[in-house]
PDB file of C-alpha atoms in Angstrom:
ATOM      1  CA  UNK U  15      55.067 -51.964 -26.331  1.00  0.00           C
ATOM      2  CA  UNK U  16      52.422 -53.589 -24.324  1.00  0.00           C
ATOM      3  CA  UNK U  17      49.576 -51.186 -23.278  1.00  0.00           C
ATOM      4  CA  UNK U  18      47.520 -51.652 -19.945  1.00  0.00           C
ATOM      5  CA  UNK U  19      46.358 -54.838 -19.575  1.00  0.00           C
ATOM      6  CA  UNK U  20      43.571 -56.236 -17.183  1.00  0.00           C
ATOM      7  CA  UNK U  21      42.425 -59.244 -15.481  1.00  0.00           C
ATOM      8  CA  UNK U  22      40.013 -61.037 -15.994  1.00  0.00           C
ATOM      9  CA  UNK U  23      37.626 -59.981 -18.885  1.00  0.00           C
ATOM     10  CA  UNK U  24      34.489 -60.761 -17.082  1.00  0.00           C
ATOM     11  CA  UNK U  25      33.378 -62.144 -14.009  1.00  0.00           C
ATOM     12  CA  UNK U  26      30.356 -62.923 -12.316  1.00  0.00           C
ATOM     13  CA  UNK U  27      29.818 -63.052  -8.581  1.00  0.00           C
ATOM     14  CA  UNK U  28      26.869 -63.238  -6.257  1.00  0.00           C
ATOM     15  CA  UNK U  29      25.808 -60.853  -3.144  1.00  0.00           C
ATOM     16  CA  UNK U  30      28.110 -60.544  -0.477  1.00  0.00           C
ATOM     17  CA  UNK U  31      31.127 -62.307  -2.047  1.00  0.00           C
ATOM     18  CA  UNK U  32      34.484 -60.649  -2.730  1.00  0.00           C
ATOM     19  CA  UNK U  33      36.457 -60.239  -5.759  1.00  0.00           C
ATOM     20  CA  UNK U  34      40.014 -59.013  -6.778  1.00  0.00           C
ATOM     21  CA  UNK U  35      40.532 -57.457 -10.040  1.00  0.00           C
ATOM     22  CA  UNK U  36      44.315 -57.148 -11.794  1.00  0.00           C
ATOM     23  CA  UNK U  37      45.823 -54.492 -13.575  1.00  0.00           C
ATOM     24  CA  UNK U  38      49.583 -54.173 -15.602  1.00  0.00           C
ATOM     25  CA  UNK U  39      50.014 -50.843 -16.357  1.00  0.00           C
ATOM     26  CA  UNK U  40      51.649 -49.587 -19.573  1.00  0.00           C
ATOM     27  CA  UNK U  41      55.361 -49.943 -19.885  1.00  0.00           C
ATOM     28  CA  UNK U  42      57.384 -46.517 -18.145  1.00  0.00           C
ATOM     29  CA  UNK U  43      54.204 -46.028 -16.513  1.00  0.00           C
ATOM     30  CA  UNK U  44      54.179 -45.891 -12.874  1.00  0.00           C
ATOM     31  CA  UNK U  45      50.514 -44.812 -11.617  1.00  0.00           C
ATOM     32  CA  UNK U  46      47.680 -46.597 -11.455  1.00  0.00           C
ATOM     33  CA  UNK U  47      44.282 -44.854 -11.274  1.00  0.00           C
ATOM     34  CA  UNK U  48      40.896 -47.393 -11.148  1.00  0.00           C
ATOM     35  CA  UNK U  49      37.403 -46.151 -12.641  1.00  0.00           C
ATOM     36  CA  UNK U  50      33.847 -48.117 -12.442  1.00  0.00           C
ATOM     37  CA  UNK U  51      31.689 -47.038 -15.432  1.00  0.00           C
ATOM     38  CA  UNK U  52      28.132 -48.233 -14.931  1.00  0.00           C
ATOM     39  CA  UNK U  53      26.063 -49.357 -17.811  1.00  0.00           C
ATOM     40  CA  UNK U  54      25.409 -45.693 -19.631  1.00  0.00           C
ATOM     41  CA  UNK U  55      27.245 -43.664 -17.433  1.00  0.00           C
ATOM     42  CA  UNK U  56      30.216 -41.791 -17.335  1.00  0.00           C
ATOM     43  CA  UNK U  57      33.287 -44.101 -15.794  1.00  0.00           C
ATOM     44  CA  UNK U  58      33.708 -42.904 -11.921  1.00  0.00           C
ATOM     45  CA  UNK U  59      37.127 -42.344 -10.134  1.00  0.00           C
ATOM     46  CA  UNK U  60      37.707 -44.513  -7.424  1.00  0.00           C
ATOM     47  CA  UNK U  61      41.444 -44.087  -6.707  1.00  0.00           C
ATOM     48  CA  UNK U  62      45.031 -43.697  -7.560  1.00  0.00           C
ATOM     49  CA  UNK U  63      47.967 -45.077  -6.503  1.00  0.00           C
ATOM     50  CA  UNK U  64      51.688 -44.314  -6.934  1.00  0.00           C
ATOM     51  CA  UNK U  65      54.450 -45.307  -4.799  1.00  0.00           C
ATOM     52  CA  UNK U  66      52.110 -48.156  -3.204  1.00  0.00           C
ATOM     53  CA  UNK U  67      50.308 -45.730  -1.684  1.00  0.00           C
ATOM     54  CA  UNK U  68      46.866 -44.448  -2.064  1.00  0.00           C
ATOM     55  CA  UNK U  69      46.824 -40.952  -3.098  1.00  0.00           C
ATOM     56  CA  UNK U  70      43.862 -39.830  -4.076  1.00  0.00           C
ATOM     57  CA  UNK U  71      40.495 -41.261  -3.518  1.00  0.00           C
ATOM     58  CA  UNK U  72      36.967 -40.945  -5.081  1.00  0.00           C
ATOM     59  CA  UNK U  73      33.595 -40.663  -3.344  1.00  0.00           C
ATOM     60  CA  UNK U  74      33.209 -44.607  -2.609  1.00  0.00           C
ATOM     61  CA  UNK U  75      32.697 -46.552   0.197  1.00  0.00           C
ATOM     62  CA  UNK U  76      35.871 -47.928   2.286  1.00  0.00           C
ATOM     63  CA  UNK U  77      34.544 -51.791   0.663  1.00  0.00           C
ATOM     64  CA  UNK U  78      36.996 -50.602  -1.810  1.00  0.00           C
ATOM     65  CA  UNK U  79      40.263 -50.949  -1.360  1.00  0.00           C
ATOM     66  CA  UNK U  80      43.703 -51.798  -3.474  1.00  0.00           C
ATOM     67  CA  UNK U  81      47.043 -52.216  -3.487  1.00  0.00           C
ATOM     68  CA  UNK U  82      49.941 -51.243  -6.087  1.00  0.00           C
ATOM     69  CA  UNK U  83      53.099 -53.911  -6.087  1.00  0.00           C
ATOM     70  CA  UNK U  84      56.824 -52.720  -6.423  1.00  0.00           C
ATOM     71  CA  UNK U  85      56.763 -53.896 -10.289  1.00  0.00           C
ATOM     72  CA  UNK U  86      53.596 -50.898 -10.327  1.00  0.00           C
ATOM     73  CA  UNK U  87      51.025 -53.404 -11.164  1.00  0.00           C
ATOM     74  CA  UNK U  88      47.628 -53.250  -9.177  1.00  0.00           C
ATOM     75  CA  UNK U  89      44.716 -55.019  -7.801  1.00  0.00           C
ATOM     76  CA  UNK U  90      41.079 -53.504  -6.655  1.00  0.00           C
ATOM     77  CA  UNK U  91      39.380 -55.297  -4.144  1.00  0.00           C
ATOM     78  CA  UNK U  92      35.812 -55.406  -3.176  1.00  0.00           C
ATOM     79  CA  UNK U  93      34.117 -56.437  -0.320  1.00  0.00           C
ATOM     80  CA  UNK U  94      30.568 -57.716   0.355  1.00  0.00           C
ATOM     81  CA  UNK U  95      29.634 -57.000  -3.355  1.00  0.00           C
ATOM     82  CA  UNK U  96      26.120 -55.478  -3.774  1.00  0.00           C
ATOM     83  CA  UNK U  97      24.090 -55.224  -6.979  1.00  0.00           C
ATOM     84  CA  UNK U  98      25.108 -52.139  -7.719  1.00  0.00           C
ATOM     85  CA  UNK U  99      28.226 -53.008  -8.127  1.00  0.00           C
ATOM     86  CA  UNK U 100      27.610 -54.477 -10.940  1.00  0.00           C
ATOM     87  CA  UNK U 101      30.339 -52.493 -14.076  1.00  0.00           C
ATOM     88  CA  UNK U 102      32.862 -52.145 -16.218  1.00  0.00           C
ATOM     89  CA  UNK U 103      36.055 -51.311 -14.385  1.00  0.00           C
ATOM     90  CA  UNK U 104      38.722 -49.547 -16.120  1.00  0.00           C
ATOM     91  CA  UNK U 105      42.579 -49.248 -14.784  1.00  0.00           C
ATOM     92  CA  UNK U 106      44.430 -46.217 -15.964  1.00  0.00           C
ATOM     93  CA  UNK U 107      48.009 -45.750 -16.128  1.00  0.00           C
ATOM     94  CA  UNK U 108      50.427 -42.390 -16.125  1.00  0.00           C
ATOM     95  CA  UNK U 109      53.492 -41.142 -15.491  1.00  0.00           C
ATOM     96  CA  UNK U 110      55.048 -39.006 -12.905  1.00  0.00           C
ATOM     97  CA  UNK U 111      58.554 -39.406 -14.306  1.00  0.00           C
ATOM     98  CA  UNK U 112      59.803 -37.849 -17.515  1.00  0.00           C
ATOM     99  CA  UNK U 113      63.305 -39.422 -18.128  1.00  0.00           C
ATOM    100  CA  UNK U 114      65.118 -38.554 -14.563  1.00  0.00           C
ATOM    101  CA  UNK U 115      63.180 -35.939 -13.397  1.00  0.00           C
ATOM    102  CA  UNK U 116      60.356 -36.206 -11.286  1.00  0.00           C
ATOM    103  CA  UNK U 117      57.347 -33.600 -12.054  1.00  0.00           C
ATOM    104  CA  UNK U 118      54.950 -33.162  -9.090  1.00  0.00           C
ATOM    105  CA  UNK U 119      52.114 -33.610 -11.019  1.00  0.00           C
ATOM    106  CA  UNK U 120      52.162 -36.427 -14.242  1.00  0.00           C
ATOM    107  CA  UNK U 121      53.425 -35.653 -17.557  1.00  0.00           C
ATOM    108  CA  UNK U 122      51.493 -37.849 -18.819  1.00  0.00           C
ATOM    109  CA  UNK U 123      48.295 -38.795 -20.021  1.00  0.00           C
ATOM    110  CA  UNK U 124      46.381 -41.435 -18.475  1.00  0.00           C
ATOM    111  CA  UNK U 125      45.958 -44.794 -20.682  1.00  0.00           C
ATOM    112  CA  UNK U 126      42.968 -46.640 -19.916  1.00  0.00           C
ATOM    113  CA  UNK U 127      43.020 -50.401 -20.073  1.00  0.00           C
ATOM    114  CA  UNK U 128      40.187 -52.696 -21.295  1.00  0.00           C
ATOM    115  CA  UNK U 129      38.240 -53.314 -18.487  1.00  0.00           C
ATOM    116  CA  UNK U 130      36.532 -55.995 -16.472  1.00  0.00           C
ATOM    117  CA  UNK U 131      33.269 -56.492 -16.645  1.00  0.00           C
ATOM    118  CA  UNK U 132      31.930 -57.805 -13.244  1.00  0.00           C
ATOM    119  CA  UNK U 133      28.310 -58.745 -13.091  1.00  0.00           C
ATOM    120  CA  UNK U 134      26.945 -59.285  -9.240  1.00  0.00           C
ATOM    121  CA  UNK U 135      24.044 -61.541  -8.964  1.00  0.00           C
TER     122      UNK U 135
ATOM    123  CA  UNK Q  16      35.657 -29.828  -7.364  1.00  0.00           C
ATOM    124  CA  UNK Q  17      34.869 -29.994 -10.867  1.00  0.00           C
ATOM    125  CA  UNK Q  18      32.025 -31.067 -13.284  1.00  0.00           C
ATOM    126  CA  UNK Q  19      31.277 -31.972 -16.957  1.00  0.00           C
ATOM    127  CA  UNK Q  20      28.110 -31.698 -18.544  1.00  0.00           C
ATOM    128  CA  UNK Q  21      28.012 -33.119 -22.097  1.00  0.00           C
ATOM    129  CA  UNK Q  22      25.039 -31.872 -24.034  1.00  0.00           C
ATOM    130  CA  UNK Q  23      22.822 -34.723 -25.657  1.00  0.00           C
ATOM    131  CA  UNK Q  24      23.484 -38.257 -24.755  1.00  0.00           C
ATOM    132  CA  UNK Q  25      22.612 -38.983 -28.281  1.00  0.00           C
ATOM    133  CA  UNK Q  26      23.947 -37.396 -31.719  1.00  0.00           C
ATOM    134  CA  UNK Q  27      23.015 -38.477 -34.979  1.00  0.00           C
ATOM    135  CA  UNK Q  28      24.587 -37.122 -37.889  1.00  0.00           C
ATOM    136  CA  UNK Q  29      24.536 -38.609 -41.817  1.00  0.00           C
ATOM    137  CA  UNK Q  30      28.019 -40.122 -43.010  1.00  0.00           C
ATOM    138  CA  UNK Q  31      29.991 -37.059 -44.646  1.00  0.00           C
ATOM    139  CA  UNK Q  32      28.561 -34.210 -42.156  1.00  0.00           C
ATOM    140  CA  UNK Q  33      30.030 -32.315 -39.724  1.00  0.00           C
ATOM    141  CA  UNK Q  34      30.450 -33.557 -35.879  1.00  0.00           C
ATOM    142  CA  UNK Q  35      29.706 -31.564 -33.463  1.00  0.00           C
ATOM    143  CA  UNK Q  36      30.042 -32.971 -29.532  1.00  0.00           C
ATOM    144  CA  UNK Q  37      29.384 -30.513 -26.958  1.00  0.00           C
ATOM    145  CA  UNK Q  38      31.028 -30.358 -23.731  1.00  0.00           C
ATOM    146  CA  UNK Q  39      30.756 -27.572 -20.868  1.00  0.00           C
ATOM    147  CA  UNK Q  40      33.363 -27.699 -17.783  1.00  0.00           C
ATOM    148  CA  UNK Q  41      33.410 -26.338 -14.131  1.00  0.00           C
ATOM    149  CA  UNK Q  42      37.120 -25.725 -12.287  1.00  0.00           C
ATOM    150  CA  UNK Q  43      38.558 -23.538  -9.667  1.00  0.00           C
ATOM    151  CA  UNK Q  44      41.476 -24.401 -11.374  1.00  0.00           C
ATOM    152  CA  UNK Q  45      43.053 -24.319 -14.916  1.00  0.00           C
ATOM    153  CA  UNK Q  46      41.414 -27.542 -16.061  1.00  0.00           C
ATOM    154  CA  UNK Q  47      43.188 -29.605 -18.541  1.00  0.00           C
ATOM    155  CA  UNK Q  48      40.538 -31.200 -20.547  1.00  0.00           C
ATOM    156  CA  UNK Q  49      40.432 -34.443 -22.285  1.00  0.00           C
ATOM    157  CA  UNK Q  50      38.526 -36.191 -24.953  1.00  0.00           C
ATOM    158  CA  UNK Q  51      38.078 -39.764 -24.777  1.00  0.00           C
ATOM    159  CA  UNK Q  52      36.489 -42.445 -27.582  1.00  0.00           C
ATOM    160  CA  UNK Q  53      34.734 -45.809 -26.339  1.00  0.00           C
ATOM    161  CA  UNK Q  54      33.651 -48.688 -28.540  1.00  0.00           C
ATOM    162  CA  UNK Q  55      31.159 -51.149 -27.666  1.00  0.00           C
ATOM    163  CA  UNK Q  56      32.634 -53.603 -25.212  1.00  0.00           C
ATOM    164  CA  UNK Q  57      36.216 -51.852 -25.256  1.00  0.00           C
ATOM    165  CA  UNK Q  58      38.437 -49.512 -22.761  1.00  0.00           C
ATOM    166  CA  UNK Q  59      38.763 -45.644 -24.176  1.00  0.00           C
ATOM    167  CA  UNK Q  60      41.020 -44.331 -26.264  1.00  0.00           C
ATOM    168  CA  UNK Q  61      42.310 -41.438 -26.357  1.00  0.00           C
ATOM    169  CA  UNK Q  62      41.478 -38.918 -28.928  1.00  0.00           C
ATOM    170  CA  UNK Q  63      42.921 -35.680 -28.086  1.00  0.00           C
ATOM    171  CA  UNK Q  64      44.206 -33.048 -24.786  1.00  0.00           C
ATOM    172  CA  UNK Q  65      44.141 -29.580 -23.895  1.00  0.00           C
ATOM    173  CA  UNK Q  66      47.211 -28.542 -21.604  1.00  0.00           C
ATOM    174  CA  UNK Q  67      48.385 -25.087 -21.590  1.00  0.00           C
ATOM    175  CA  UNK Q  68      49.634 -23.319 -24.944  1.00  0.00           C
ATOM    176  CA  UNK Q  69      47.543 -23.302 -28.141  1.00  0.00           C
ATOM    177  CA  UNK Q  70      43.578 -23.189 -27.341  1.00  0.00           C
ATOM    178  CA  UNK Q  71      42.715 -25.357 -30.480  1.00  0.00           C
ATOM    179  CA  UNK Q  72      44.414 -29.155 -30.497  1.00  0.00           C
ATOM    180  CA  UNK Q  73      44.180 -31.647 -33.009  1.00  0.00           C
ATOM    181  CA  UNK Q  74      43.567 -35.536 -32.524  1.00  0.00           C
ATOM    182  CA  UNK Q  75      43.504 -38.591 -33.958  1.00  0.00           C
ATOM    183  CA  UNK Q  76      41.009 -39.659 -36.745  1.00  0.00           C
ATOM    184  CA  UNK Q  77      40.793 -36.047 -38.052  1.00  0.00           C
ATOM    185  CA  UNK Q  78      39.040 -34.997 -34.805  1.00  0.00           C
ATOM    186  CA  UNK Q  79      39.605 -31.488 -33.102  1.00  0.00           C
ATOM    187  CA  UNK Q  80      38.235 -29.717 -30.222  1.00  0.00           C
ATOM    188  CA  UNK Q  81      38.940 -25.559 -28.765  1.00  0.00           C
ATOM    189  CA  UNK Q  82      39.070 -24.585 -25.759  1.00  0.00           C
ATOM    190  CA  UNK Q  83      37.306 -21.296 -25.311  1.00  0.00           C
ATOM    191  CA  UNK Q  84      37.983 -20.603 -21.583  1.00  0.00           C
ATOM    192  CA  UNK Q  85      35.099 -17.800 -21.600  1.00  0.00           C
ATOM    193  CA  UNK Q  86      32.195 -19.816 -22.391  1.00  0.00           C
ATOM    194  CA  UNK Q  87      34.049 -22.808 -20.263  1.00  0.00           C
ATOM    195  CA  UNK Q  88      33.713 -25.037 -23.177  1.00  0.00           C
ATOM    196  CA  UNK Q  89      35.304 -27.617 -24.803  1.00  0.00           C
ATOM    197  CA  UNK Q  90      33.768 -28.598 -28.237  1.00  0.00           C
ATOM    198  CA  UNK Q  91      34.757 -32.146 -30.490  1.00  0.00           C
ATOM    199  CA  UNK Q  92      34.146 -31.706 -34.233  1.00  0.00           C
ATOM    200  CA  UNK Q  93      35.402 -33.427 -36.910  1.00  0.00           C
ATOM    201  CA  UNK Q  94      34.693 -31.515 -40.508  1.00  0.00           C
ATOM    202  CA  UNK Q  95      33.321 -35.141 -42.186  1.00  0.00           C
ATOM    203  CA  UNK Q  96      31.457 -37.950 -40.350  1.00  0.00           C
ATOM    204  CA  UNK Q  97      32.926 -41.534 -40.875  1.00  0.00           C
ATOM    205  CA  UNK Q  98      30.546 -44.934 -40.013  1.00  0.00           C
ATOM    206  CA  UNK Q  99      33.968 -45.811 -38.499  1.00  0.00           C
ATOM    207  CA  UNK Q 100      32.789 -43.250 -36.177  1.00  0.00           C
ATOM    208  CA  UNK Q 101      30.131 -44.446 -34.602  1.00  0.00           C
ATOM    209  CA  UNK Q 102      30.923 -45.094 -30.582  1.00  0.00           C
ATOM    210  CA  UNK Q 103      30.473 -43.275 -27.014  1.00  0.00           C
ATOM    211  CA  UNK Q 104      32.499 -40.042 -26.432  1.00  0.00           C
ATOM    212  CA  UNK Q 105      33.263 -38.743 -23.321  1.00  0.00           C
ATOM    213  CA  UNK Q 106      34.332 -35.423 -21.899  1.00  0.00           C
ATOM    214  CA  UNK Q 107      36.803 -35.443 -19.225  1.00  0.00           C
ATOM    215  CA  UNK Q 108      38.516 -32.868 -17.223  1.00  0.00           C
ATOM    216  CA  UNK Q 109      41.377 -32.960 -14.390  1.00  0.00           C
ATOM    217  CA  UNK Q 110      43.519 -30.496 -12.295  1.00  0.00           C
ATOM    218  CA  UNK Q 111      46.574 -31.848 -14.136  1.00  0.00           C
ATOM    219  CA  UNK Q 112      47.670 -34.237 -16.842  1.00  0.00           C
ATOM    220  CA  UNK Q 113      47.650 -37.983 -15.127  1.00  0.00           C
ATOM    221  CA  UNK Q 114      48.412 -37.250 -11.747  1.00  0.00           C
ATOM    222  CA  UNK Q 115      45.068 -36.969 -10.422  1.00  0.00           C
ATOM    223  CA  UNK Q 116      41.653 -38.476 -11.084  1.00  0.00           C
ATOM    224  CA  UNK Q 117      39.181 -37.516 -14.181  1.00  0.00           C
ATOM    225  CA  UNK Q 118      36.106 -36.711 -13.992  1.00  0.00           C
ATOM    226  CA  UNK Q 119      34.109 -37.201 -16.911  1.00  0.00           C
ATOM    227  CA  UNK Q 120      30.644 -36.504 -18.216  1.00  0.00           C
ATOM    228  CA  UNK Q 121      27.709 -39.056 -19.207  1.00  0.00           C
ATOM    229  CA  UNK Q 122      28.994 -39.566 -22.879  1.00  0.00           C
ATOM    230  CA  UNK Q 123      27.478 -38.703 -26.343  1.00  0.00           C
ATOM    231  CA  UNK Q 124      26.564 -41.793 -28.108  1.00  0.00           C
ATOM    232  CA  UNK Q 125      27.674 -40.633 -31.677  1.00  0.00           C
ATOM    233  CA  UNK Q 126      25.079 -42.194 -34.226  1.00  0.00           C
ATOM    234  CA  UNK Q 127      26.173 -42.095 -38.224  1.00  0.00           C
ATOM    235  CA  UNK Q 128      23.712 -42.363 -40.393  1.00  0.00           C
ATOM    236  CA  UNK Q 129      24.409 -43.878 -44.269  1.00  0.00           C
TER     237      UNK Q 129
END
């Protein structure tokens, strides 16, 4: 069983470019939920999608912005990249389903993938 | 809203001691509480979950943590340190169990000594 995956590993980018970052959640798994974790901090919710819609959103600026496909896998986009975006960002996956019955909130724990680090120059 | 404060970015403990990671939470809610495991250059893993039911839950790697909801805390300890051990831990807390975004604290760098 294939855990979350994410693409690329690592990336480097310079001010004012954009960049798209991949994630496959784990399989069953039909929420996606992206974190950046800055170098000795804490990883920081950005936001969650289920259904292909945006559901819940973190305190970040509107640069970022994603998408979930119809297979559940995700991208997070960011615009006119700043230093300080330089991090690790981590995709999440969960559940809202267990077998045919849909729970309002997840039954499931969220399973963190292994990140990309993106480095902004 | 809700908050984590992790006490000590750094612990240091000798291989064979006891681990102790502490971790204080703030909800308006029922939290359910998390506690996540990050090696260097690696996603987290997770080590164990407080829902509803039993206040004290067991992990993986012989790690366990209580939830005492009248001191709002939510200890790690693990009776005997392993160098395996050594890695960030984080604290995390939610309003449910995956459908809605964590919020974690700053991490504990666990340090093992030989």
């Amino acid at each position: 069983d294939a855990g979350v995956t994410q693409s690329p590993t690592h990336l480097i980018k310079t001010r004012g470019q954009q960049v798209t970052l991949r994630c496959s959640p784990k399989s069953g798994h039909d929420t996606v939920s992206w974190y950046q974790q800055a170098l000795g901090q804490g990883p920081q919710f950005i936001f969650q999608y289920y259904e292909e819609e945006e559901r819940q959103r973190g305190n970040f600026p509107d640069r970022f912005s994603g998408h979930q496909f119809p297979n559940y896998s995700s991208e997070l986009n960011v615009n006119a990249l700043l230093l300080g975006d330089s991090a690790l960002y981590l995709c999440a996956s969960s559940s809202r389903f267990h077998g045919e019955i849909l729970y309002i909130t997840s039954t499931d724990t969220q399973y963190f993938g292994p990140g990309t680090r993106l480095t902004v120059l | 809203a809700q908050s984590v404060t992790q006490l000590g970015s750094h612990v240091s403990v000798s291989e064979g001691a006891l681990v102790l990671l502490r971790c204080n939470y703030s909800s308006s809610v029922p939290p359910y509480l998390f506690w996540y495991v990050q090696y260097p250059n690696q996603g987290l893993q997770l080590l164990l979950k407080y829902t509803t039911g039993a206040t004290l839950v067991k992990g993986i790697n012989g790690f366990e943590a209580e939830f005492k909801k009248s001191e709002t805390s939510f200890h790690l300890t693990k009776p005997s340190a392993h160098m395996s051990d050594a890695a960030e831990y984080f604290c995390a807390v939610s309003v449910s169990e995956g459908a809605d975004g964590l919020t974690f604290g700053k991490g504990t760098h666990l340090i093992i000594q030989p």
